[in-house]
Structures are given as structure tokens and as C-alpha cells.
Short mmCIF file of C-alpha atoms and ligand atoms in Angstrom, two decimals:
data_model
loop_
_atom_site.label_atom_id
_atom_site.label_comp_id
_atom_site.label_asym_id
_atom_site.label_seq_id
_atom_site.Cartn_x
_atom_site.Cartn_y
_atom_site.Cartn_z
CA MET A 15 155.35 113.93 143.80
CA VAL A 16 157.07 116.38 141.50
CA PRO A 17 154.98 119.53 141.19
CA SER A 18 154.79 121.31 137.83
CA PRO A 19 157.44 123.95 137.12
CA HIS A 20 154.97 126.86 137.21
CA LYS A 21 153.86 125.82 140.69
CA ILE A 22 157.44 125.55 141.88
CA VAL A 23 158.36 128.94 140.46
CA TRP A 24 155.27 130.59 141.86
CA ASN A 25 155.74 129.03 145.26
CA ASN A 26 159.32 130.25 145.39
CA CYS A 27 158.07 133.73 144.53
CA LEU A 28 155.48 133.45 147.26
CA ASN A 29 158.16 132.55 149.77
CA ILE A 30 160.00 135.77 148.95
CA ILE A 31 156.81 137.84 148.94
CA LYS A 32 155.65 136.36 152.23
CA ASP A 33 158.82 137.50 153.95
CA ASN A 34 158.27 141.05 152.80
CA ILE A 35 154.65 141.88 153.46
CA GLN A 36 152.12 141.64 156.25
CA PRO A 37 150.52 138.21 156.66
CA SER A 38 147.06 139.71 156.18
CA SER A 39 148.09 141.33 152.87
CA PHE A 40 149.64 138.09 151.82
CA SER A 41 146.52 136.08 152.45
CA THR A 42 144.27 138.66 150.84
CA TRP A 43 146.28 139.42 147.73
CA PHE A 44 148.52 136.45 147.07
CA GLU A 45 146.78 133.34 148.30
CA PRO A 46 143.93 133.67 145.79
CA ILE A 47 146.37 133.76 142.86
CA VAL A 48 146.66 130.53 140.93
CA PRO A 49 149.75 129.80 138.82
CA LEU A 50 148.57 128.47 135.47
CA LYS A 51 151.60 127.81 133.29
CA LEU A 52 155.20 128.56 132.56
CA LYS A 53 156.36 128.82 128.98
CA SER A 54 160.02 129.74 128.45
CA ASN A 55 160.29 132.71 130.77
CA VAL A 56 156.62 133.74 130.83
CA LEU A 57 154.75 132.82 133.98
CA THR A 58 150.97 132.98 133.70
CA ILE A 59 148.99 133.59 136.85
CA GLU A 60 145.27 133.76 137.30
CA VAL A 61 143.83 136.60 139.36
CA PRO A 62 140.19 136.82 140.40
CA SER A 63 139.38 140.21 138.89
CA HIS A 64 140.65 143.31 137.12
CA PHE A 65 140.38 145.21 140.33
CA PHE A 66 142.55 142.62 141.98
CA ARG A 67 145.16 142.87 139.23
CA GLU A 68 145.19 146.63 139.43
CA TYR A 69 145.57 146.53 143.16
CA ILE A 70 148.53 144.19 143.17
CA GLU A 71 150.17 146.19 140.41
CA GLU A 72 149.75 149.37 142.30
CA HIS A 73 150.97 148.04 145.61
CA PHE A 74 153.26 145.13 145.02
CA ILE A 75 154.70 145.48 141.56
CA ASP A 76 158.29 145.97 142.72
CA LEU A 77 158.21 143.00 145.00
CA LEU A 78 156.48 140.86 142.41
CA GLY A 79 158.98 141.90 139.74
CA HIS A 80 161.91 141.27 142.01
CA SER A 81 160.76 137.80 143.01
CA ILE A 82 159.96 136.72 139.46
CA ARG A 83 163.24 137.99 138.10
CA LYS A 84 165.00 136.16 140.88
CA GLU A 85 163.36 132.94 139.76
CA LEU A 86 163.41 133.33 135.99
CA GLY A 87 166.14 135.84 135.24
CA SER A 88 166.10 139.42 134.03
CA THR A 89 163.94 138.73 130.97
CA ALA A 90 161.15 137.24 133.03
CA LYS A 91 157.60 138.07 131.99
CA LEU A 92 154.41 137.84 133.89
CA GLU A 93 151.13 137.19 132.19
CA TYR A 94 147.84 137.78 133.94
CA CYS A 95 144.71 135.89 133.26
CA VAL A 96 141.70 137.58 134.77
CA LYS A 97 139.15 134.98 135.60
CA VAL A 98 136.09 136.78 136.81
CA ASP A 99 135.83 140.48 136.78
CA SER A 100 133.45 141.35 139.53
CA HIS A 101 134.32 144.89 140.42
CA SER A 102 135.10 146.96 137.41
CA LYS A 103 132.44 145.51 135.18
CA GLY A 104 129.81 145.24 137.84
CA MET A 105 126.96 143.09 136.75
CA PRO A 106 127.44 140.37 134.18
CA LEU A 107 125.68 142.28 131.45
CA PRO A 108 126.27 142.88 127.78
CA GLN A 109 129.93 142.68 126.98
CA GLN A 110 131.73 141.25 124.01
CA GLY A 111 134.23 138.70 125.15
CA GLN A 112 137.13 140.40 123.45
CA ALA A 113 140.60 140.12 124.80
CA GLN A 114 141.96 143.43 125.97
CA PHE A 115 145.62 144.18 126.00
CA GLN A 116 146.98 146.94 128.10
CA ASN A 117 150.56 147.87 128.51
CA LYS A 118 151.95 150.09 131.15
CA THR A 119 155.63 150.58 131.65
CA ILE A 120 156.45 148.41 134.53
CA PRO A 121 159.72 146.92 135.70
CA PHE A 122 159.20 143.78 133.70
CA SER A 123 157.11 142.89 130.71
CA ARG A 124 153.55 142.00 131.18
CA ILE A 125 150.93 140.60 128.91
CA ASN A 126 147.42 141.02 130.09
CA ARG A 127 144.74 138.82 128.72
CA ASP A 128 141.15 138.09 129.62
CA GLU A 129 140.80 134.44 129.06
CA VAL A 130 137.34 133.89 130.40
CA ALA A 131 134.78 136.20 128.93
CA SER A 132 132.18 137.60 131.24
CA PRO A 133 128.60 136.88 130.34
CA TYR A 134 127.41 138.76 127.33
CA VAL A 135 124.33 139.27 125.24
CA ILE A 136 124.56 139.47 121.50
CA PRO A 137 122.42 142.46 120.57
CA GLY A 138 119.36 141.63 118.52
CA ILE A 139 119.65 137.92 119.12
CA ARG A 140 117.59 136.38 121.87
CA GLN A 141 120.09 133.68 122.48
CA LEU A 142 121.87 134.43 125.67
CA LYS A 143 125.34 133.31 126.42
CA ILE A 144 126.27 133.51 130.04
CA ASP A 145 129.34 132.35 131.80
CA PRO A 146 127.85 130.50 134.77
CA GLN A 147 130.85 131.42 136.94
CA LEU A 148 131.42 127.83 137.95
CA ASN A 149 134.69 126.34 139.08
CA ALA A 150 135.14 122.80 137.76
CA ALA A 151 136.98 121.76 140.92
CA TYR A 152 133.77 122.13 142.90
CA SER A 153 132.07 119.14 141.33
CA PHE A 154 129.96 116.49 143.03
CA ASP A 155 132.77 114.02 142.30
CA ASN A 156 134.99 116.06 144.56
CA PHE A 157 132.35 116.55 147.24
CA VAL A 158 132.83 113.72 149.70
CA GLU A 159 129.62 112.42 151.19
CA GLY A 160 129.21 111.98 154.94
CA PRO A 161 126.48 112.15 157.57
CA CYS A 162 127.27 115.86 157.93
CA ASN A 163 126.15 116.69 154.41
CA ARG A 164 123.98 113.79 153.28
CA LEU A 165 120.66 115.59 153.16
CA ALA A 166 122.00 118.66 151.39
CA ARG A 167 124.04 116.60 148.96
CA THR A 168 121.17 114.29 148.08
CA ALA A 169 118.81 117.22 147.61
CA GLY A 170 121.44 118.89 145.42
CA LEU A 171 121.76 115.82 143.22
CA SER A 172 118.03 115.53 142.89
CA ILE A 173 117.79 119.21 141.88
CA ALA A 174 120.50 118.67 139.32
CA GLU A 175 118.38 115.97 137.70
CA LYS A 176 115.20 117.99 137.85
CA PRO A 177 115.69 121.69 138.46
CA GLY A 178 112.56 123.55 139.52
CA GLY A 179 111.15 120.43 141.24
CA PRO A 180 110.04 120.07 144.85
CA PHE A 181 113.21 121.42 146.45
CA ASN A 182 112.71 124.98 145.33
CA PRO A 183 114.32 126.99 146.71
CA LEU A 184 117.12 124.92 148.18
CA PHE A 185 118.49 126.71 151.20
CA VAL A 186 121.87 125.35 152.31
CA TYR A 187 123.26 126.65 155.58
CA GLY A 188 126.19 125.95 157.88
CA GLY A 189 129.36 127.38 159.38
CA SER A 190 132.35 128.67 157.52
CA GLY A 191 134.42 126.21 155.53
CA LEU A 192 131.83 123.43 155.58
CA GLY A 193 131.18 123.24 151.84
CA LYS A 194 128.30 125.63 151.08
CA THR A 195 130.02 127.25 148.13
CA HIS A 196 131.28 123.90 146.91
CA LEU A 197 127.83 122.34 147.03
CA GLY A 198 126.11 125.30 145.37
CA GLN A 199 128.66 125.16 142.58
CA ALA A 200 128.42 121.38 142.29
CA ILE A 201 124.70 121.64 141.60
CA GLY A 202 125.35 124.23 138.90
CA ILE A 203 128.10 122.14 137.32
CA GLU A 204 125.94 119.02 137.30
CA ILE A 205 123.00 120.84 135.71
CA LYS A 206 125.25 122.24 132.99
CA LYS A 207 126.56 118.73 132.41
CA LEU A 208 123.12 117.15 132.14
CA MET A 209 121.37 120.09 130.48
CA PRO A 210 123.89 122.34 128.74
CA GLU A 211 121.15 124.57 127.36
CA LYS A 212 120.08 125.68 130.86
CA ILE A 213 121.18 129.14 131.88
CA VAL A 214 122.93 128.69 135.17
CA LEU A 215 124.46 131.52 137.17
CA TYR A 216 126.42 131.42 140.38
CA VAL A 217 126.82 134.76 142.09
CA SER A 218 127.82 135.74 145.59
CA ALA A 219 125.27 137.85 147.47
CA ASN A 220 127.97 140.44 147.75
CA LEU A 221 128.52 140.69 144.02
CA PHE A 222 124.78 140.71 143.42
CA GLN A 223 124.56 143.64 145.78
CA ILE A 224 127.38 145.51 144.04
CA GLN A 225 125.70 144.95 140.68
CA PHE A 226 122.40 146.15 142.05
CA MET A 227 123.91 149.31 143.51
CA ASP A 228 125.72 149.93 140.27
CA ALA A 229 122.49 149.53 138.31
CA ALA A 230 120.30 151.43 140.73
CA ASN A 231 122.12 154.68 140.07
CA VAL A 232 121.98 154.67 136.29
CA LYS A 233 118.94 155.23 134.12
CA ASN A 234 117.71 152.04 132.40
CA LYS A 235 120.36 149.96 134.02
CA LEU A 236 118.04 148.74 136.72
CA THR A 237 115.64 147.43 134.10
CA ASP A 238 118.53 145.66 132.37
CA PHE A 239 119.60 144.25 135.69
CA MET A 240 116.14 142.86 136.45
CA HIS A 241 115.72 141.49 132.93
CA PHE A 242 119.08 139.85 133.04
CA TYR A 243 118.34 137.99 136.26
CA GLN A 244 114.84 137.08 135.16
CA MET A 245 116.28 135.14 132.24
CA ILE A 246 118.25 132.75 134.43
CA ASP A 247 117.10 129.12 134.76
CA VAL A 248 119.14 128.23 137.82
CA LEU A 249 120.20 131.06 140.08
CA ILE A 250 122.67 130.25 142.85
CA ILE A 251 123.18 133.01 145.41
CA ASP A 252 126.02 132.37 147.83
CA ASP A 253 126.18 133.79 151.36
CA VAL A 254 122.74 135.35 151.37
CA GLN A 255 123.32 136.55 154.95
CA ASP A 256 125.26 139.37 153.28
CA PHE A 257 121.91 140.85 152.18
CA ALA A 258 121.28 141.78 155.82
CA GLY A 259 120.62 145.46 156.30
CA LYS A 260 120.37 146.08 152.54
CA PRO A 261 116.66 146.55 151.86
CA GLY A 262 117.06 147.72 148.26
CA THR A 263 119.02 144.64 147.28
CA GLN A 264 116.60 142.41 149.15
CA ASN A 265 113.71 143.95 147.33
CA ALA A 266 115.35 143.41 143.95
CA TYR A 267 116.10 139.81 144.82
CA PHE A 268 112.58 139.35 146.13
CA ASN A 269 111.15 140.36 142.76
CA ILE A 270 113.61 138.19 140.88
CA PHE A 271 112.84 135.29 143.19
CA ASN A 272 109.11 135.60 142.60
CA HIS A 273 109.50 135.84 138.87
CA LEU A 274 111.80 132.83 138.64
CA HIS A 275 109.86 130.71 141.09
CA GLN A 276 106.59 131.35 139.28
CA SER A 277 108.23 130.33 136.02
CA GLY A 278 109.45 127.07 137.55
CA LYS A 279 113.08 128.14 137.61
CA GLN A 280 115.40 126.80 140.28
CA LEU A 281 116.65 128.96 143.14
CA ILE A 282 119.55 127.93 145.35
CA LEU A 283 120.77 129.91 148.33
CA THR A 284 123.52 129.41 150.82
CA SER A 285 123.88 131.10 154.17
CA ASP A 286 125.94 130.86 157.32
CA LYS A 287 122.75 130.79 159.38
CA ALA A 288 119.45 128.93 159.32
CA PRO A 289 116.52 130.98 157.94
CA VAL A 290 115.09 131.43 161.45
CA ASP A 291 118.35 132.94 162.64
CA LEU A 292 118.73 135.41 159.79
CA LYS A 293 118.08 138.72 161.43
CA ASP A 294 117.69 141.88 159.37
CA LEU A 295 116.25 140.06 156.42
CA ASP A 296 112.82 140.94 155.13
CA ASP A 297 110.15 138.57 156.46
CA ARG A 298 108.70 138.19 152.96
CA LEU A 299 112.04 136.89 151.80
CA LEU A 300 112.53 134.65 154.82
CA SER A 301 109.13 133.07 154.38
CA ARG A 302 110.02 132.26 150.79
CA PHE A 303 113.29 130.65 151.83
CA LYS A 304 111.20 128.18 153.78
CA TRP A 305 109.06 127.18 150.81
CA GLY A 306 111.45 124.53 149.58
CA LEU A 307 114.04 122.63 151.54
CA SER A 308 116.48 123.91 154.15
CA ALA A 309 119.44 121.62 154.63
CA GLU A 310 122.27 122.08 157.07
CA LEU A 311 125.92 121.31 156.49
CA GLN A 312 127.40 120.22 159.79
CA SER A 313 130.96 119.73 160.92
CA PRO A 314 132.30 116.55 159.35
CA ASP A 315 132.88 113.51 161.51
CA TYR A 316 136.28 111.86 161.66
CA ALA A 317 135.59 109.33 158.89
CA THR A 318 134.45 112.08 156.51
CA ARG A 319 137.46 114.24 157.33
CA LEU A 320 139.73 111.34 156.57
CA ALA A 321 137.85 110.55 153.36
CA ILE A 322 138.24 114.18 152.24
CA LEU A 323 141.98 114.00 152.80
CA GLU A 324 142.21 110.69 150.96
CA LYS A 325 140.28 112.17 148.07
CA LYS A 326 142.73 115.09 147.94
CA CYS A 327 145.68 112.69 147.80
CA TYR A 328 144.01 110.77 145.03
CA ASN A 329 143.19 113.88 143.02
CA GLU A 330 146.71 115.21 143.42
CA GLY A 331 148.30 111.85 142.74
CA VAL A 332 150.35 111.96 145.92
CA GLU A 333 150.93 109.43 148.63
CA VAL A 334 150.84 110.65 152.18
CA PRO A 335 151.37 108.19 155.04
CA ARG A 336 148.06 107.17 156.50
CA GLU A 337 149.12 108.06 160.02
CA VAL A 338 149.68 111.64 158.86
CA LEU A 339 146.23 111.84 157.30
CA GLU A 340 144.74 110.35 160.44
CA PHE A 341 146.59 112.87 162.53
CA ILE A 342 145.30 115.84 160.51
CA ALA A 343 141.79 114.44 160.57
CA SER A 344 141.95 114.02 164.32
CA GLN A 345 143.35 117.49 165.01
CA LEU A 346 141.23 119.66 162.73
CA THR A 347 137.66 118.93 163.47
CA THR A 348 135.45 121.82 162.54
CA ASN A 349 136.47 123.39 159.26
CA ILE A 350 137.16 121.63 155.99
CA ARG A 351 138.92 124.68 154.60
CA GLU A 352 141.47 124.40 157.40
CA ILE A 353 141.92 120.71 156.74
CA GLU A 354 142.60 121.44 153.08
CA GLY A 355 144.90 124.34 153.92
CA THR A 356 146.97 122.08 156.14
CA PHE A 357 147.11 119.44 153.45
CA TRP A 358 148.42 121.95 150.90
CA SER A 359 150.98 123.36 153.31
CA LEU A 360 152.17 119.89 154.08
CA LEU A 361 152.72 119.07 150.43
CA ALA A 362 154.31 122.43 149.76
CA GLN A 363 156.68 122.26 152.69
CA SER A 364 157.69 118.70 152.07
CA THR A 365 158.37 119.47 148.41
CA PHE A 366 160.25 122.68 148.90
CA ASN A 367 162.25 121.68 151.92
CA LYS A 368 162.78 118.27 150.39
CA GLN A 369 161.54 116.65 153.56
CA PRO A 370 159.40 113.54 153.69
CA VAL A 371 155.81 113.98 154.79
CA THR A 372 155.97 113.03 158.44
CA LEU A 373 153.85 113.38 161.52
CA LYS A 374 156.31 115.91 162.87
CA LEU A 375 155.98 118.11 159.81
CA ALA A 376 152.20 117.91 160.04
CA GLN A 377 152.30 118.82 163.71
CA GLY A 378 154.49 121.84 162.97
CA ILE A 379 152.12 123.05 160.28
CA ILE A 380 149.06 122.62 162.41
CA ASP A 381 150.72 124.54 165.22
CA SER A 382 151.94 127.41 163.09
CA LEU A 383 149.38 127.75 160.33
CA VAL A 384 146.06 127.04 161.84
CA ASN A 385 147.04 127.89 165.35
CA THR A 386 144.73 125.25 166.71
CA THR A 387 147.00 124.16 169.50
CA PRO A 388 144.32 123.93 172.09
CA ARG A 389 144.64 126.60 174.68
CA GLU A 390 145.36 124.94 177.99
CA VAL A 391 141.89 124.62 179.40
CA SER A 392 141.29 123.22 182.87
CA VAL A 393 138.25 121.48 184.30
CA GLN A 394 137.76 124.58 186.47
CA ASP A 395 137.80 126.88 183.40
CA ILE A 396 135.17 124.70 181.80
CA GLN A 397 132.94 124.71 184.86
CA LYS A 398 133.26 128.47 185.17
CA THR A 399 132.42 129.06 181.52
CA VAL A 400 129.44 126.68 181.63
CA CYS A 401 128.12 128.48 184.72
CA SER A 402 128.47 131.92 183.21
CA TYR A 403 126.90 130.76 179.95
CA PHE A 404 123.83 129.40 181.71
CA GLY A 405 123.81 132.07 184.40
CA ILE A 406 124.10 129.67 187.33
CA THR A 407 126.51 129.56 190.25
CA GLN A 408 129.22 126.98 190.62
CA ASP A 409 127.61 125.75 193.85
CA VAL A 410 124.45 124.88 191.96
CA LEU A 411 126.43 123.15 189.22
CA LEU A 412 128.21 120.96 191.76
CA SER A 413 125.11 120.35 193.87
CA LYS A 414 123.00 117.22 193.78
CA THR A 415 119.98 118.92 192.23
CA ARG A 416 118.22 116.88 189.53
CA LYS A 417 116.60 119.88 187.84
CA ARG A 418 116.75 119.26 184.11
CA GLU A 419 118.61 122.43 183.10
CA ILE A 420 121.18 121.99 185.83
CA CYS A 421 121.70 118.33 184.95
CA GLN A 422 122.29 119.29 181.34
CA ALA A 423 124.76 122.01 182.28
CA ARG A 424 126.60 119.49 184.43
CA GLN A 425 126.64 116.95 181.63
CA ILE A 426 128.00 119.53 179.19
CA ALA A 427 130.75 120.42 181.67
CA MET A 428 131.71 116.75 181.93
CA TYR A 429 131.59 116.25 178.19
CA LEU A 430 133.79 119.27 177.52
CA SER A 431 136.19 118.31 180.31
CA ARG A 432 136.59 114.96 178.66
CA ASN A 433 137.12 116.45 175.18
CA MET A 434 139.22 119.43 176.09
CA THR A 435 141.43 118.27 178.95
CA LYS A 436 143.61 115.28 179.60
CA ASN A 437 141.92 114.49 182.91
CA SER A 438 140.70 110.96 183.47
CA LEU A 439 137.00 110.19 183.73
CA SER A 440 137.26 109.60 187.45
CA SER A 441 139.11 112.84 188.12
CA ILE A 442 136.53 114.75 186.08
CA GLY A 443 133.84 113.02 188.14
CA SER A 444 135.41 113.82 191.44
CA MET A 445 135.75 117.50 190.50
CA ILE A 446 132.08 117.82 189.63
CA GLY A 447 130.55 116.82 192.93
CA GLY A 448 131.94 113.35 193.50
CA LYS A 449 130.62 111.39 190.52
CA ASP A 450 132.16 108.09 189.48
CA HIS A 451 133.70 107.40 186.09
CA ALA A 452 130.65 105.54 184.78
CA THR A 453 128.45 108.57 185.45
CA VAL A 454 130.88 110.78 183.53
CA LEU A 455 130.93 108.38 180.61
CA HIS A 456 127.14 108.18 180.62
CA SER A 457 126.94 111.98 180.63
CA CYS A 458 129.29 112.22 177.67
CA ASN A 459 127.13 109.79 175.70
CA THR A 460 123.98 111.68 176.61
CA VAL A 461 125.52 114.91 175.36
CA CYS A 462 126.57 113.27 172.08
CA ASN A 463 123.04 111.96 171.55
CA LEU A 464 121.41 115.25 172.37
CA MET A 465 123.75 117.09 170.05
CA ASP A 466 122.58 114.85 167.23
CA THR A 467 118.91 115.42 167.88
CA ASP A 468 118.52 118.83 169.47
CA ARG A 469 119.71 121.84 167.50
CA MET A 470 119.43 124.23 170.42
CA PHE A 471 121.40 121.92 172.66
CA ARG A 472 124.11 121.55 170.03
CA GLN A 473 124.29 125.32 169.86
CA TYR A 474 124.90 125.54 173.61
CA VAL A 475 127.78 123.10 173.42
CA THR A 476 129.41 124.75 170.40
CA ASP A 477 129.02 128.21 171.92
CA ILE A 478 130.66 127.19 175.17
CA GLU A 479 133.40 125.35 173.34
CA LYS A 480 134.07 128.45 171.25
CA ARG A 481 134.23 130.66 174.32
CA LEU A 482 136.72 128.32 175.90
CA LYS A 483 138.87 128.13 172.78
CA ASN A 484 138.92 131.86 172.33
CA GLY A 485 139.81 132.36 175.95
P1 LIG B 3 131.88 127.48 152.80
O1 LIG B 3 131.36 128.09 151.54
O2 LIG B 3 130.84 126.73 153.57
O3 LIG B 3 132.63 128.43 153.67
P2 LIG B 3 133.52 126.00 150.95
O4 LIG B 3 132.48 125.46 150.05
O5 LIG B 3 134.32 127.13 150.44
O6 LIG B 3 132.92 126.36 152.38
O7 LIG B 3 134.47 124.79 151.37
C1 LIG B 3 135.76 124.99 151.92
C2 LIG B 3 136.72 124.00 151.29
O8 LIG B 3 136.40 122.70 151.74
C3 LIG B 3 136.61 124.00 149.78
O9 LIG B 3 137.88 123.90 149.22
C4 LIG B 3 135.81 122.75 149.48
O10 LIG B 3 136.16 122.18 148.25
C5 LIG B 3 136.15 121.84 150.63
N1 LIG B 3 135.04 120.95 150.98
C6 LIG B 3 133.95 121.29 151.69
N2 LIG B 3 133.13 120.24 151.83
C7 LIG B 3 133.72 119.22 151.20
C8 LIG B 3 133.37 117.84 150.99
N3 LIG B 3 132.23 117.32 151.47
N4 LIG B 3 134.22 117.08 150.27
C9 LIG B 3 135.37 117.60 149.79
N5 LIG B 3 135.76 118.87 149.96
C10 LIG B 3 134.94 119.68 150.65
MG1 LIG B 4 131.49 130.02 150.84
#
């Protein structure tokens, strides 16, 4: 695959920048930037907000200028395209979508252009034009279906065909990097496709909160804020757990929710926790979240992980040896964002170092980037952690007692020993009170089945696994 020139140039710049700043600054301020085009010596990059642009100019302009000049020569120019301006404009309220040009004297020329207008209202005309803040890449086409997301995906598709129907609100929850944002956006995109006249708005809970705070302090602005949100047909709020501990924002959303729901408008929420586990959220709000459908996004199984990687290859038009895809899918099991990150690094490294995509390269990336090299965990570590998690002694764990809780703890210890160590079934068995290999295998299967059917049980296993991984 030959990547486009703007991507090559930008990636070379990133390599220089990366060597000169802290990794955390790099991931915060440079990873979100998307190179858009390169025309003669003008490189256009997309930044998420004005605030973001101002910040990088204030802090990294010399480095940025140096790296771009190194790539494109002394006449190099950088053009910013600000995609969504969340901070300086606050809420998506009246604003004419005019391009603004600013010029400061900086070490190299810069053209600054707002390409995507924020939502605006034309005064005196009831017709409302709102940028739904949707990213075309997050479509249903790109959302691979698997057992981990089937319910949520199907509900999402059904909402897209008939917003305001039985699944209202739709509450999508699951861990980080499992596709909540993607799915919320996909529903919005699909609705806009099928019903362009619908007013769809995607907004993170965080941005909603910033807008609310901004409005709450200024006369009349709060009314505008409420009116604005009450005009939406499909309101997608991402990461609603961020409302925790913010009663004012919750109250505003509660009123908006009621208004929209009563008018048959569709509400979609995503959260990193199930409604029952959302502490610090108003009960009135929580009870409403349960009115419609709650659907969980779970960690993808191997086949889905592989299908996601294959889809990426297809979309990017690249060929990656199947064994490499299988390797990534087998190593990164819990977070799709990490799987994607590894995929991108692999392509980037192979292109820039002119190396073929090999298993070895993939292994190196997984080790360095995601740092998922499993910590050396022993059967003893596992038994100890299981005991401390359930508050039992090791003697009890290894005893012959058939008490249900103890049996389950024992089975979890065997299951984790099998998944996290290289010990054979029979050695795992002998270390847990002289069981044979068939008993260990049976225990592992029991744990798998229980994890599928019992949410609480699944939580135990994931918690213990996390503790072990984090040392
Ligand atoms: P979350 O909001 O749950 O943290 P995201 O929606 O941001 O996760 O997803 C992380 C990444 O994984 C995104 O790039 C997204 O496109 C991708 N992704 C998640 N689920 C799927 C899926 N089922 N098929 C394809 N890509 C997915
Ligand atoms: Mg998200």
C-alpha cells in the first residue's frame, strides 16, 4: 500500500515531534490530529477545536514549524481545519457559519479556516440547521456485528428505521473501547441517511455539561439552551456517566429528556456502566433510563476481533497476512480501540521502515505500544488473588468442601490458571488440591458458561483478572 503524500508527510512530522515531547502530551495533542491534504507546500491538518489549535500553537509551534519545514522546505505552510469547536463556542447555538481568518506572526505561514460550521439558527426563520456532529467513519457499515454487540446493534438499526419507537431511550453500556461512541454515531448517521429532515445531534455528556455551565451563568442563555435542545429529534448523549456529581446538568437533561420523550423524540445514551451501577446519578433520571432498552456491548470474541481487522484491511485497501491478523486478534482481547491502534501502528511502521508486515513486527508493536505482554502470573498468584477477592483462606480454597461459593472460587482459579499461565491442565489440577485434568477442563467450561449467563459472576472473573494483570 502506498499511503497518500499528506499522510506520509504528517507521519514523518509526528516522528520528529514524538522524539521531542512527553508521550502523554503526544497522545493528547498530536494523535487526534488528522492530516487532510497536501497541496504544493501547504499541509492541511484537522484539529478537533479552536481551543485545541490555540493550545498547540501556544505550546508546540516551534517544534511543529521545525518538523514541517524539515519535510516541505522553508516555504512550508500549515493550514488548520477546525472540525468541531467545543470549548470556545460552548453550546451549538446561533452562529453564522462564516469562515474566520486569523493571522498571527508565527515562524511559518498559516491559514486558518473553519471548514465545518457549527450549528446555527437563522434569525427569524424557524428552519433550524444543525450540524449533527457525526463522523461518517462511524457508520453501521463499518460496525462489525458479533455476539458481543448483536442486541445493541439490532436495536440501533431498528431505531434508525423508526426513531421514537419502543426502544426509547436506548441505553448502550460497556467498557472502554467497545464501540459505544461508534454505535451511537452509527444510529445518527443512519437516521440522517433515511430521514435527512430529522434534527439529529450527537453530543458528549462532557460537552453538554460545559454548554450548560456556560449558559447557566448568563441571563437568557439558559432559556436558549433549553429551547435549543428541545428542538432536537434524535439526541445522542455519549458517556452519560460523566453527569455524575453534577446535579444542575442532570436536572437540565432531565427536563430536556421529559420534553423530548413526551413529544415522541428519540433519546440515545451511552455509558461505561449499566444503569443500576451508575452511582451519583439522580434516581429520577436512572428510572427513565430504564424505560426503553438497555443493551450491553461486551468484549468481542475472537471471530469478531478478526472480522474487525479484516474489515479495516478492506476499508484501507491493504493486504496483511492472515497469520498476522490472527495473531493480533488472539493477543488483544478486550478493547477494540487497542486492536485498531495496533493495526494502524503496524501499517505505519511497515510503510515507513519499508518492512513487510510480519508476525515479528506485530509482536514488537504489541509489546511496545499496548504493553499487553502478560505479566508473569503464577498459579499461586492466581490462587492468592482469588482468595483475597472472595475473602477466604487458601486452605479453604484447596479443601474438599463442596460449598457453592467455594466451588465457584476454585473453578475461577482453575479457569484463570488455564488462561493466564502456561501450566498444563494436570499441573493446575494437582496444585489445587489434587484434581485431575478432566476436572480442571470441566471447571473451565463451567466458568465460560456462567460468564455467559450470570452478569455478577462475569464481573468477579473480570475483576480478578484485572487485579492480576495490574499486579
Ligand atoms: P467506546 O466509545 O466504547 O470507548 P468507541 O466507539 O470509541 O468505543 O470504539 C473504539 C474503536 O473501536 C473505534 O475506532 C471504533 O470504530 C472501533 N469499533 C468498536 N466496535 C466496533 C465494531 N463492532 N466494528 C468495527 N469497529 C469497531
Ligand atoms: Mg466513547
